Coordinates of C-alpha atoms in Angstrom, one line a residue:
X50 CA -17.1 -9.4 34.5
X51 CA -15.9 -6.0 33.1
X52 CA -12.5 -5.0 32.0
X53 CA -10.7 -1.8 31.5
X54 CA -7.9 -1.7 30.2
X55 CA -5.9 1.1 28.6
X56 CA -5.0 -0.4 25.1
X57 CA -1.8 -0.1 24.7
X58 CA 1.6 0.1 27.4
X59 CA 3.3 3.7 28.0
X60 CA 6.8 2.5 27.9
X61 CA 9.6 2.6 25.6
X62 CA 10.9 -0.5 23.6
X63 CA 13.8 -0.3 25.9
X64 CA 11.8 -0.5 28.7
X65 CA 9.4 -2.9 27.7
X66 CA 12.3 -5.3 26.4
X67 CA 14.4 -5.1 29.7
X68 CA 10.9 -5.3 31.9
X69 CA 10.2 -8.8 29.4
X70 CA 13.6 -10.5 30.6
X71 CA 13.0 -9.8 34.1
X72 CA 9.7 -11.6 34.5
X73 CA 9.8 -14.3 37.2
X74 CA 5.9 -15.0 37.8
X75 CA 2.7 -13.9 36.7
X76 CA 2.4 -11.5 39.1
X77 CA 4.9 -9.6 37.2
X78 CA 3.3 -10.1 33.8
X79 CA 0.2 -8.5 35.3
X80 CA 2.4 -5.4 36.0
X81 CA 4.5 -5.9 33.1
X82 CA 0.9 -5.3 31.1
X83 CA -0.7 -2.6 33.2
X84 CA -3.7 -4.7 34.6
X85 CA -4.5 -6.3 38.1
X86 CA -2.9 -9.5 38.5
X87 CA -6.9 -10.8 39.1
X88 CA -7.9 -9.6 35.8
X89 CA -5.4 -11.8 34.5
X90 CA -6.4 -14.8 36.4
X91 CA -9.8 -14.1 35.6
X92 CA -9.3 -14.7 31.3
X93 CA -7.0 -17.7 32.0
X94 CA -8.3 -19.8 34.4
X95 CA -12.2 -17.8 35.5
X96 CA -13.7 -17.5 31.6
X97 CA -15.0 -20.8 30.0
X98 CA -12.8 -21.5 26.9
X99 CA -16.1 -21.6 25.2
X100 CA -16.6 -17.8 25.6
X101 CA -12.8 -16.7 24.8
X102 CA -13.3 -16.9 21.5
X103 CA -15.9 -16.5 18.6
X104 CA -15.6 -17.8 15.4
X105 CA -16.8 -16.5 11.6
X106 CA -15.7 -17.5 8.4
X107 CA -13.9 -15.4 5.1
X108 CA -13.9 -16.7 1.8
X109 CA -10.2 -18.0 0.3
X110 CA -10.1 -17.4 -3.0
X111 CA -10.1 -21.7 -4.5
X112 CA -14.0 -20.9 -3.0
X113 CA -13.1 -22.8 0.4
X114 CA -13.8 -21.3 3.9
X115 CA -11.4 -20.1 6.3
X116 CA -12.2 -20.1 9.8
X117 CA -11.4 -17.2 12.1
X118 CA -10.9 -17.3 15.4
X119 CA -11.3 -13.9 17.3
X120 CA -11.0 -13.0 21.1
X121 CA -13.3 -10.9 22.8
X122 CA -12.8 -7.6 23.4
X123 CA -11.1 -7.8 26.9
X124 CA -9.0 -10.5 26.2
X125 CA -8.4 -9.1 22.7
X126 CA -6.9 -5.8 24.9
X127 CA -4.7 -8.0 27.3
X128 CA -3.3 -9.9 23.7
X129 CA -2.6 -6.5 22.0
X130 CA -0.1 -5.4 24.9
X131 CA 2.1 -8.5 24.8
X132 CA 2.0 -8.2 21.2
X133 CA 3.4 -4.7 22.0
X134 CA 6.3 -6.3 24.0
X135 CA 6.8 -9.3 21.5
X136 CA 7.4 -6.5 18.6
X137 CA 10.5 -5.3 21.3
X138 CA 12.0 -8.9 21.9
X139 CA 11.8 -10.0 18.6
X140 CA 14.6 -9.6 15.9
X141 CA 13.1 -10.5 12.5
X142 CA 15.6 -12.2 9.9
X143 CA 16.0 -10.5 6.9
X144 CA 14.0 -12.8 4.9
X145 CA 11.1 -12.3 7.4
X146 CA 8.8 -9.7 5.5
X147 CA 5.1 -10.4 6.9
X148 CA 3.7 -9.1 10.2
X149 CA 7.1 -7.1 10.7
X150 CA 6.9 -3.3 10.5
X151 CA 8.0 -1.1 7.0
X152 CA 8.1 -4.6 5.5
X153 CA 5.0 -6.2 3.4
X154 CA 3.9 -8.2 0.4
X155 CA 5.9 -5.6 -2.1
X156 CA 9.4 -5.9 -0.3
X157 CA 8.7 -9.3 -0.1
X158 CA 8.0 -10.1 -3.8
X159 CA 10.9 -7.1 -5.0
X160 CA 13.7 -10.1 -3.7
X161 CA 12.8 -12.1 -6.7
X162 CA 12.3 -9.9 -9.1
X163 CA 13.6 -10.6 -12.5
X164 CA 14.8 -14.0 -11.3
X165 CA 14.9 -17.2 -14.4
X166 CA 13.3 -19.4 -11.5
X167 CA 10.8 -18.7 -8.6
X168 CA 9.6 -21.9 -6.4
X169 CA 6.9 -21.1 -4.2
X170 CA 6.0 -23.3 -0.9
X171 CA 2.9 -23.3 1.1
X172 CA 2.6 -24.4 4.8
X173 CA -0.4 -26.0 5.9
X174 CA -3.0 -25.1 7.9
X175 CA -0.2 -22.7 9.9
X176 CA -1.6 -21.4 12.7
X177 CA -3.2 -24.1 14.1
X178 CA 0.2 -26.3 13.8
X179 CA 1.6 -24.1 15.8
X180 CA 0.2 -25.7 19.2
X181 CA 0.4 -24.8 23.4
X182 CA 3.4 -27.1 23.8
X183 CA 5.3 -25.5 21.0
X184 CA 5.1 -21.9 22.4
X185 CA 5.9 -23.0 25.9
X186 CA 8.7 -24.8 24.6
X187 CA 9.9 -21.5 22.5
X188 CA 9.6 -18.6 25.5
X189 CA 11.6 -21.3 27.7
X190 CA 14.2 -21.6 25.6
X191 CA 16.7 -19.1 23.9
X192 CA 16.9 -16.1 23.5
X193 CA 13.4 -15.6 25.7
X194 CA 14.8 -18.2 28.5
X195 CA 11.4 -17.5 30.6
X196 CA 10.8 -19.9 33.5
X197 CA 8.6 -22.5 33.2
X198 CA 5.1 -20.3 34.9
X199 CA 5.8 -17.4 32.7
X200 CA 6.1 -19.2 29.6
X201 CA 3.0 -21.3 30.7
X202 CA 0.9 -17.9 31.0
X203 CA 2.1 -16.3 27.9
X204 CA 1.1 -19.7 25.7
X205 CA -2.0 -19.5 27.5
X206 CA -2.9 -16.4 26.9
X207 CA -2.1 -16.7 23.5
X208 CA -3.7 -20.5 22.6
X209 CA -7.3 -21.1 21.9
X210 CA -8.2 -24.9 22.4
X211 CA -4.7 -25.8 22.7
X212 CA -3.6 -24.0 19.5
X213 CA -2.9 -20.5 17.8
X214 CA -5.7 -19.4 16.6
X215 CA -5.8 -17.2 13.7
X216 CA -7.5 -14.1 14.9
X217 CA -5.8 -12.9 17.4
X218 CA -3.2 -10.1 18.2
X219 CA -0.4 -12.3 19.1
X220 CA -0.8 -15.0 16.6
X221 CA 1.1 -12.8 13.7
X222 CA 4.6 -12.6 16.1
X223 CA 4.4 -16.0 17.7
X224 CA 4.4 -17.5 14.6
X225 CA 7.4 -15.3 13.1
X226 CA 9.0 -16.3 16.8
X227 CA 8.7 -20.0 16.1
X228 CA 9.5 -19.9 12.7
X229 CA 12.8 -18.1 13.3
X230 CA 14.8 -21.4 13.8
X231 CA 13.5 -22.2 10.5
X232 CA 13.7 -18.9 8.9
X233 CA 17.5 -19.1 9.8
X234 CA 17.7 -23.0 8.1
X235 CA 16.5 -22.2 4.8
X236 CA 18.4 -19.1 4.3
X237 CA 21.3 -21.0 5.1
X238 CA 20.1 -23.6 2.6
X239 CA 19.6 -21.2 0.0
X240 CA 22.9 -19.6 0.3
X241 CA 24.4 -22.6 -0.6
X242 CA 22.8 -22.9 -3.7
X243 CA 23.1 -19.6 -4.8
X244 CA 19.4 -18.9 -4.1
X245 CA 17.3 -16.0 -2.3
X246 CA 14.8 -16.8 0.1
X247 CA 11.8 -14.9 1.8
X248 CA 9.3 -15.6 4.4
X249 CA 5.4 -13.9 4.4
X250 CA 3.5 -16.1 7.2
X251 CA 3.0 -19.7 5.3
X252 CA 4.4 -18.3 2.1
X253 CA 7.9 -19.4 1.4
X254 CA 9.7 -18.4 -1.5
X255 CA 13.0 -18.8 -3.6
X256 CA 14.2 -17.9 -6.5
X257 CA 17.9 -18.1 -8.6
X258 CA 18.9 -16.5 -12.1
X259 CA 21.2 -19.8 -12.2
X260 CA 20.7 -21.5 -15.8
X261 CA 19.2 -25.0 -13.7
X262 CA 17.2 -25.2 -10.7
X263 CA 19.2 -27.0 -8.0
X264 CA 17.7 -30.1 -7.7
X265 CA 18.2 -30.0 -4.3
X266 CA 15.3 -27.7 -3.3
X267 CA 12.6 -29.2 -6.1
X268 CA 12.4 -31.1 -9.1
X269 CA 10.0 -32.3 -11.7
X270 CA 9.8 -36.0 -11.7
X271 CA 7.2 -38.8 -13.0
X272 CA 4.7 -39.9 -10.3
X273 CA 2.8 -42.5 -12.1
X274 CA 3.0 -41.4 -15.7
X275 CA 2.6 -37.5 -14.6
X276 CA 5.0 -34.9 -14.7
X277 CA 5.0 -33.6 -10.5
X278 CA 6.7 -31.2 -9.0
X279 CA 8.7 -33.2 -5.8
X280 CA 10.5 -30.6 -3.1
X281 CA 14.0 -31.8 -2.3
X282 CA 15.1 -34.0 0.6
X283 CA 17.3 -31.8 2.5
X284 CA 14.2 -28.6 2.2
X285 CA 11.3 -31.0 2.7
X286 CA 13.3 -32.2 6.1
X287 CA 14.1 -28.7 7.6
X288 CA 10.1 -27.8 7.0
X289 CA 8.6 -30.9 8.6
X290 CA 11.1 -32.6 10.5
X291 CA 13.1 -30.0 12.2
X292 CA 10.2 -27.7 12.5
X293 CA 7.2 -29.3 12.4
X294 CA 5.5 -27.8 9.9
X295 CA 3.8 -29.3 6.9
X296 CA 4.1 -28.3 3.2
X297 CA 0.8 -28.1 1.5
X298 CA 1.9 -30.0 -2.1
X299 CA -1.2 -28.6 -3.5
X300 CA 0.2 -25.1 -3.6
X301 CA 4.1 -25.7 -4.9
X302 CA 4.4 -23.7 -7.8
X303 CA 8.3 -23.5 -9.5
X304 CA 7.9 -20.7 -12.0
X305 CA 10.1 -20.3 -14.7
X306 CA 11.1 -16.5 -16.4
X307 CA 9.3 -17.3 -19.8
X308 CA 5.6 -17.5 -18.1
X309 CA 4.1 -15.3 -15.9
X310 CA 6.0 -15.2 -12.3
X311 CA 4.0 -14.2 -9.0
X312 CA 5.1 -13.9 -5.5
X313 CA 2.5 -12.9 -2.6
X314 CA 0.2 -12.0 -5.6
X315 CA 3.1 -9.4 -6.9
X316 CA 3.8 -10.1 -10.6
X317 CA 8.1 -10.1 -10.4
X318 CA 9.3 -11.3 -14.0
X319 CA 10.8 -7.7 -14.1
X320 CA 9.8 -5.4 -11.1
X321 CA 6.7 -5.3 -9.1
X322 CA 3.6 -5.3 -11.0
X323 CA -0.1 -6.1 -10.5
X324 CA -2.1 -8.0 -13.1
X325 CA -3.3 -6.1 -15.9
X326 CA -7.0 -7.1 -14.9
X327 CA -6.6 -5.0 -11.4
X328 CA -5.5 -2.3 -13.6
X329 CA -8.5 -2.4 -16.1
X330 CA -10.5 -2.8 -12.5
X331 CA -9.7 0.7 -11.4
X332 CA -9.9 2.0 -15.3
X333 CA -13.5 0.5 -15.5
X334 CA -14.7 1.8 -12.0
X335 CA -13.2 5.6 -12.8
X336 CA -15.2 5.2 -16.3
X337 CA -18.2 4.1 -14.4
X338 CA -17.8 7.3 -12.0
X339 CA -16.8 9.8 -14.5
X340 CA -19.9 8.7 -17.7
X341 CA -22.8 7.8 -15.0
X342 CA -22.0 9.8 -12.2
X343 CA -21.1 8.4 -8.7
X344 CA -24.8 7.0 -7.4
X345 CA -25.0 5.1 -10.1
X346 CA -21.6 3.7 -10.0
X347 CA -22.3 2.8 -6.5
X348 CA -25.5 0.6 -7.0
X349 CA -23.4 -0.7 -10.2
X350 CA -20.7 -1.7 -7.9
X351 CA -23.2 -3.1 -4.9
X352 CA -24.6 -5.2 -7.5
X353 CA -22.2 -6.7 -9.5
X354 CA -18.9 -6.3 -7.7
X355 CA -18.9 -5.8 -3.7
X356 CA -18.7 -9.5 -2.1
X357 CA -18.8 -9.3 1.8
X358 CA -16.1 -10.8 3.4
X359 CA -16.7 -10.5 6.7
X360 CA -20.4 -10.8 8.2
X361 CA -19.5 -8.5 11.0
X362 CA -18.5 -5.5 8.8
X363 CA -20.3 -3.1 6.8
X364 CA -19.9 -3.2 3.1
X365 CA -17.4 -1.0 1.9
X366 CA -18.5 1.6 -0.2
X367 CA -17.4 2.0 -3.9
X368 CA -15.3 5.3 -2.8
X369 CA -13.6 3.8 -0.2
X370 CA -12.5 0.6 -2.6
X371 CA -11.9 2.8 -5.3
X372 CA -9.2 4.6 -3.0
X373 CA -7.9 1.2 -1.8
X374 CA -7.3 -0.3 -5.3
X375 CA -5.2 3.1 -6.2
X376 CA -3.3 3.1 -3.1
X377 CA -2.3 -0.7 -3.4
X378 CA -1.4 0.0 -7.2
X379 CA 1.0 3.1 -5.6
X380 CA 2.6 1.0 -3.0
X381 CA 3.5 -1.8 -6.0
X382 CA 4.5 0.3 -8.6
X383 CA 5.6 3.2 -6.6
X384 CA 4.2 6.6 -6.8
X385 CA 5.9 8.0 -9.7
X386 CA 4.3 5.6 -11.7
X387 CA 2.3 7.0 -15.3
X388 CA -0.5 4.6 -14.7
X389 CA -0.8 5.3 -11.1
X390 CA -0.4 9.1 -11.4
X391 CA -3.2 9.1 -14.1
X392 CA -5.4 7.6 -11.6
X393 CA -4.8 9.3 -8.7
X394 CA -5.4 12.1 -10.1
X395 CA -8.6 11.4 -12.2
X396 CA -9.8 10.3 -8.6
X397 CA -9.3 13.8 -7.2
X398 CA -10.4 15.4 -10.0
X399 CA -13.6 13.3 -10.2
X400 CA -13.7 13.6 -6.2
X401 CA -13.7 17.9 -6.5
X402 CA -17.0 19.1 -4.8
X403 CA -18.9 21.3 -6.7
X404 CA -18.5 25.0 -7.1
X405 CA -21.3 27.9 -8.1
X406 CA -20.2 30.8 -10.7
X407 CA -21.4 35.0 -10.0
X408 CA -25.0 33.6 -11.5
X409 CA -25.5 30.7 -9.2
X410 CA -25.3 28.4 -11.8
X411 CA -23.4 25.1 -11.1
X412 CA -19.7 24.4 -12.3
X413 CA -18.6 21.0 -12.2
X414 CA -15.2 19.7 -11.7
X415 CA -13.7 23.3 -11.1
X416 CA -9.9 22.8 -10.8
X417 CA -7.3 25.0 -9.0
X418 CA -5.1 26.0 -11.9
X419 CA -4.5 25.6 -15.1
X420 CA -0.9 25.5 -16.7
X421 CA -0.5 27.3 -19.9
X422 CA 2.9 26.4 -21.7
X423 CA 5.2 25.9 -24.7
X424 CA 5.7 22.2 -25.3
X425 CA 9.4 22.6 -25.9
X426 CA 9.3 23.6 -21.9
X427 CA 7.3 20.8 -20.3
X428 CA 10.1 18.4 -20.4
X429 CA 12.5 20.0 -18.0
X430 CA 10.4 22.5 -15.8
X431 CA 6.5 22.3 -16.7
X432 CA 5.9 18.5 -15.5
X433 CA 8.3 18.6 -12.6
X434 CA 6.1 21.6 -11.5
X435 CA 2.6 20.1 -12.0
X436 CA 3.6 17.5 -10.3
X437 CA 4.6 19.3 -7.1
X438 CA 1.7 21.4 -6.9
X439 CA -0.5 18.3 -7.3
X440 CA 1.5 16.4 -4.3
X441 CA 0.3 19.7 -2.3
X442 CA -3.5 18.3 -3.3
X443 CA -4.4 21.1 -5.4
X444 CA -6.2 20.2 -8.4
X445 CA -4.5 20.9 -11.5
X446 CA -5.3 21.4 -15.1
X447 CA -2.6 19.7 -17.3
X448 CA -3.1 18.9 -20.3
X449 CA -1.0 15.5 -20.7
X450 CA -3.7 14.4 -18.1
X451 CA -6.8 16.2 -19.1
X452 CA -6.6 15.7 -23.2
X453 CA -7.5 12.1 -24.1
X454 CA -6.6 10.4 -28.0
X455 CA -9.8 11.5 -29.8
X456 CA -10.5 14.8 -27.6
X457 CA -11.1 18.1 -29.4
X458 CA -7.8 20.0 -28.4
X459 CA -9.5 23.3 -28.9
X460 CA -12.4 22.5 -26.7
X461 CA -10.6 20.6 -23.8
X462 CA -8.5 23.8 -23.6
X463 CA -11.9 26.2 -23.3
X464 CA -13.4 24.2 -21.0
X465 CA -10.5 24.1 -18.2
X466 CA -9.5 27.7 -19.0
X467 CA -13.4 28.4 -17.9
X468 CA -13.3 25.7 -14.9
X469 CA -10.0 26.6 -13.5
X470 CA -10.0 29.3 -10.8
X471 CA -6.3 30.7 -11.7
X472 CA -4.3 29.9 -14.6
X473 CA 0.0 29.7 -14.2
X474 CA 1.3 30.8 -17.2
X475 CA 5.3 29.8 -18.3
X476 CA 6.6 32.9 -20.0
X477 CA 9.2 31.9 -22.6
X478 CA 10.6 32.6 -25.5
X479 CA 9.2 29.7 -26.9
X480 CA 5.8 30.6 -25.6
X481 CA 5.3 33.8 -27.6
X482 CA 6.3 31.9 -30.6
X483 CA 3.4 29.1 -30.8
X484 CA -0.2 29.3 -31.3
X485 CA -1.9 27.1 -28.6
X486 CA 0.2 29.2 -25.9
X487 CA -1.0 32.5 -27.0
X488 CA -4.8 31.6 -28.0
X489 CA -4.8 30.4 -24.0
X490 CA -3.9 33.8 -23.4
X491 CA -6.0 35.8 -25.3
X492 CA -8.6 33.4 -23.4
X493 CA -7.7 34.2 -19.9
X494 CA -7.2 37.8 -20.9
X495 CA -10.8 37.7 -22.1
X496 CA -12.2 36.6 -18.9
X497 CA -10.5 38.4 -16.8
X498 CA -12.1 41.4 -18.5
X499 CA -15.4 39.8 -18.4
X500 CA -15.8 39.3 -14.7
X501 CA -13.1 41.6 -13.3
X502 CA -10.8 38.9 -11.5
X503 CA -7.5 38.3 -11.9
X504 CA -6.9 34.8 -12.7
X505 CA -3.2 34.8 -14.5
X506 CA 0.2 33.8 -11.9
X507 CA 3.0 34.7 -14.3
X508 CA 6.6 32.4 -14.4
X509 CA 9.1 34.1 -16.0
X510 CA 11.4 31.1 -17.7
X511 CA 14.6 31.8 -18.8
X512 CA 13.7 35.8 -19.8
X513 CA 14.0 38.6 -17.6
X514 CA 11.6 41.6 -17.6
X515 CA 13.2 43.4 -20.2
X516 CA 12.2 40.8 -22.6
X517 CA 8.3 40.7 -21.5
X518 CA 8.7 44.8 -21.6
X519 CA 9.5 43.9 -25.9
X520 CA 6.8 41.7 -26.0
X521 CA 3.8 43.2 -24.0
X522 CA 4.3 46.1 -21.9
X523 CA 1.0 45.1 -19.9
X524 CA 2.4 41.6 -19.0
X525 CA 5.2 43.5 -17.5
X526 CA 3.5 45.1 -14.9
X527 CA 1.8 41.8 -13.3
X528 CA 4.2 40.5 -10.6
X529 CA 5.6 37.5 -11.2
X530 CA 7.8 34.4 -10.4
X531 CA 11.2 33.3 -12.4
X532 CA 13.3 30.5 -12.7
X533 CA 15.8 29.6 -12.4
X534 CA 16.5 32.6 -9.8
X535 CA 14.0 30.9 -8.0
X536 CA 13.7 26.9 -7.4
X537 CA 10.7 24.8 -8.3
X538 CA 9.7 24.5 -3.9
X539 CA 9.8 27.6 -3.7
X540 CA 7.8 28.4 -6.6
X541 CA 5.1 25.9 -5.0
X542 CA 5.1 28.2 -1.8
X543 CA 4.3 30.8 -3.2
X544 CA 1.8 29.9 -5.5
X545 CA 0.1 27.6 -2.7
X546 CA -0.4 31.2 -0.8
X547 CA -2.5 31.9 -4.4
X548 CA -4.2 28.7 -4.3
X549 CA -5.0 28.1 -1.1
X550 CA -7.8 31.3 -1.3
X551 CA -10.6 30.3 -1.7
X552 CA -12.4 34.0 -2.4

């Protein structure tokens, strides 16, 4: 039977949340989710259980399968729109950080960051403990306080074979729903011994700067001659007693500030880090790129490196993974990171399409600008500058990014003076006093008279025109920017006008 359905609900949260507590029969959920009431009926009680669903499996990383569970596409719809309204009725605890929105691994892992001890929990097999009688039991009680056929419907609907299936829209919020009872135990629990605690899905974490452990929560004891790890009395009872869970002992970790601390995969002994083997990941693929050339790196990558995940999907292509693994290193160790910065913009520079010169003849990696400068003024203005125009996705040539240990200086400086399509110069007194500064401009000048096209954007720092008149008249006459009558944005507005001509 066909269905279709919009995909998601035209209503505000408010709406949505007001409609959610008024809902007396199915009838209403039909309306409350935009489809005929017979639709409904028709993937709850019309479509074997048999066809709900299909299965495929991902690799874990220990090498083991997991098993996923996916709707089809009509039922998949219907489960995206009352994950739509769950998001409005549900109030995530602060220590819930998965599946809740501007929350993720990172914030999760930054609460125990630079902590002397970090236990880590897992729950097993999660979803599916999280059964029909569970979630019937949870939207009939409070705060949801659904009658019994609406609460009956929504587990339905959001069960396959009697169980949450990990797949599916809804599973993500159901499972932050039920676990909120718990979610509220063990922060209380924590609190009392002075410890923080987070939640991401089956990942429970806590960690204290207190000189011992409290015993309480885990201890190392010996089970028949070893040294094991045993989770406390009062923690292991709130999991699987009061909640029903079950902690997977296999995967309880109590990490301690001398070795290497990890929470959701973030290194946290002192802020948010990835392992230095991603890093040497991305170093190695940009390498790859940059000496070979990217067709190469591609097959390299297809060969070696690329390990489908998912059947279904096409294999993602060494660009796109590239981009991923920059991004992800961003979001952990923010974007004003060295490390990052050098990447991303190595991946734009190597990313540039290609350019032809007044013969035809084909100039690689041809950058936006160049910035010519005194080192005594890159601290305060230069770098603050670069940096904003490369935010604005123009591609600049600076040389703390361009010049690598081992690089001829003189050479480095040719080739993106001949690459770069403009060239800012920072006019200072301490630029007409060094040598590097001025053999730039004797470069630029020297071009510009070979081909006829103005390629210098003048800043004026800290000197007024008076002093350029003293220095070279001709230099005078070229209009030009200064600081600090002017700020750095607005300096970037203008010169994007430049920059942004493509002639």
């Amino acid at each position: 039977m066909p269905i279709n359905i919009d995909l998601s609900l035209n209503r505000t949260e408010e709406e949505l949340r007001e409609s959610f507590f008024l809902l007396k029969t199915c009838d209403d959920l039909a309306l409350l989710l935009e489809i005929p009431a017979s639709k409904l009926t028709y993937y709850l009680y019309g479509l074997p259980e048999d066809k709900k669903y299909y299965n495929f499996t991902i690799p874990k990383k220990s090498g083991e399968q997991r098993v996923i569970c996916a709707p089809i596409n009509g039922l998949k719809i219907i489960q995206q729109k009352i994950s739509q309204v769950l998001f409005c009725i549900y109030r995530p605890k602060s220590s819930v950080n998965g599946f809740v929105s501007s929350r993720n691994i990172v914030t999760n892992a930054k609460v125990h960051c630079n902590k002397k001890f970090v236990l880590n929990i897992d729950l097993e097999n999660f979803f599916p403990s999280i059964h029909f009688g569970r979630i019937q039991g949870m939207f009939m009680a409070w705060p949801y306080n659904c009658n019994h056929e609406v609460a009956k419907t929504l587990a339905q609907i959001c069960c396959c074979n009697k169980k949450l299936p990990q797949g599916a829209p809804t599973s993500p919020i159901i499972s932050n729903m039920i676990c909120s009872k718990m979610d509220s135990e063990l922060q209380g629990l924590a609190n009392n011994f002075r410890c923080r605690y987070t939640r991401y899905s089956d990942d429970l974490t806590f960690s204290t700067s207190s000189a011992k452990f409290p015993i309480e929560l885990a201890k190392y004891t010996l089970l028949s001659g070893n040294k094991t790890l045993v989770v406390g009395g009062h923690l292991k009872e709130i999991i699987e007693k009061n909640n029903g869970f079950r902690i997977n002992y296999r995967k309880i970790r109590l990490q301690e500030f001398n070795h290497r601390q990890s929470v959701t995969g973030i290194i946290t002994n002192k802020f948010p880090n990835v392992k230095r083997k991603y890093v040497r990941q991305i170093r190695a693929m940009l390498h790859a790129w940059e000496k070979f050339g990217l067709k190469d790196a591609e097959r390299e990558f297809r060969q070696k490196f690329a390990k489908c995940r998912c059947p279904a999907k096409q294999l993602p292509s060494f660009l796109e993974v590239l981009k991923g693994k920059i991004g992800f290193l961003g979001m952990v160790r923010g974007k004003d990171d060295p490390i990052y910065y050098f990447f991303n913009y190595k991946y734009k520079n190597l990313l540039r399409p290609t350019y032809l010169d007044k013969k035809g003849e084909i100039m690689q990696n041809r950058y936006d600008a160049f910035i010519s400068y005194a080192s005594e003024d890159k601290k305060n203005f230069v770098i603050n500058l670069a940096k904003e125009l490369i935010r604005e996705g123009f591609d600049i040539w600076f040389d703390e990014t361009a010049i690598k240990v081992g690089d001829s200086i003189r050479r480095k400086i040719d080739e993106g003076l001949t690459r770069s399509r403009f060239a800012i110069v920072i006019f200072s007194e301490a630029f007409f006093k060094k040598n590097w500064p001025q053999h730039e401009l004797s470069g630029l000048v020297s071009l510009e008279m070979n081909d006829g096209r103005k390629r210098i954007l003048p800043i004026w720092y800290k000197i007024d025109k008076e002093y350029i008149i003293s220095i070279s008249p001709p230099l005078a006459d070229i209009h030009a920017l200064t600081f600090p009558q002017q700020t750095i944005g607005q300096m970037v507005d203008e010169l994007s006008k430049k920059l942004k001509d493509k002639s």
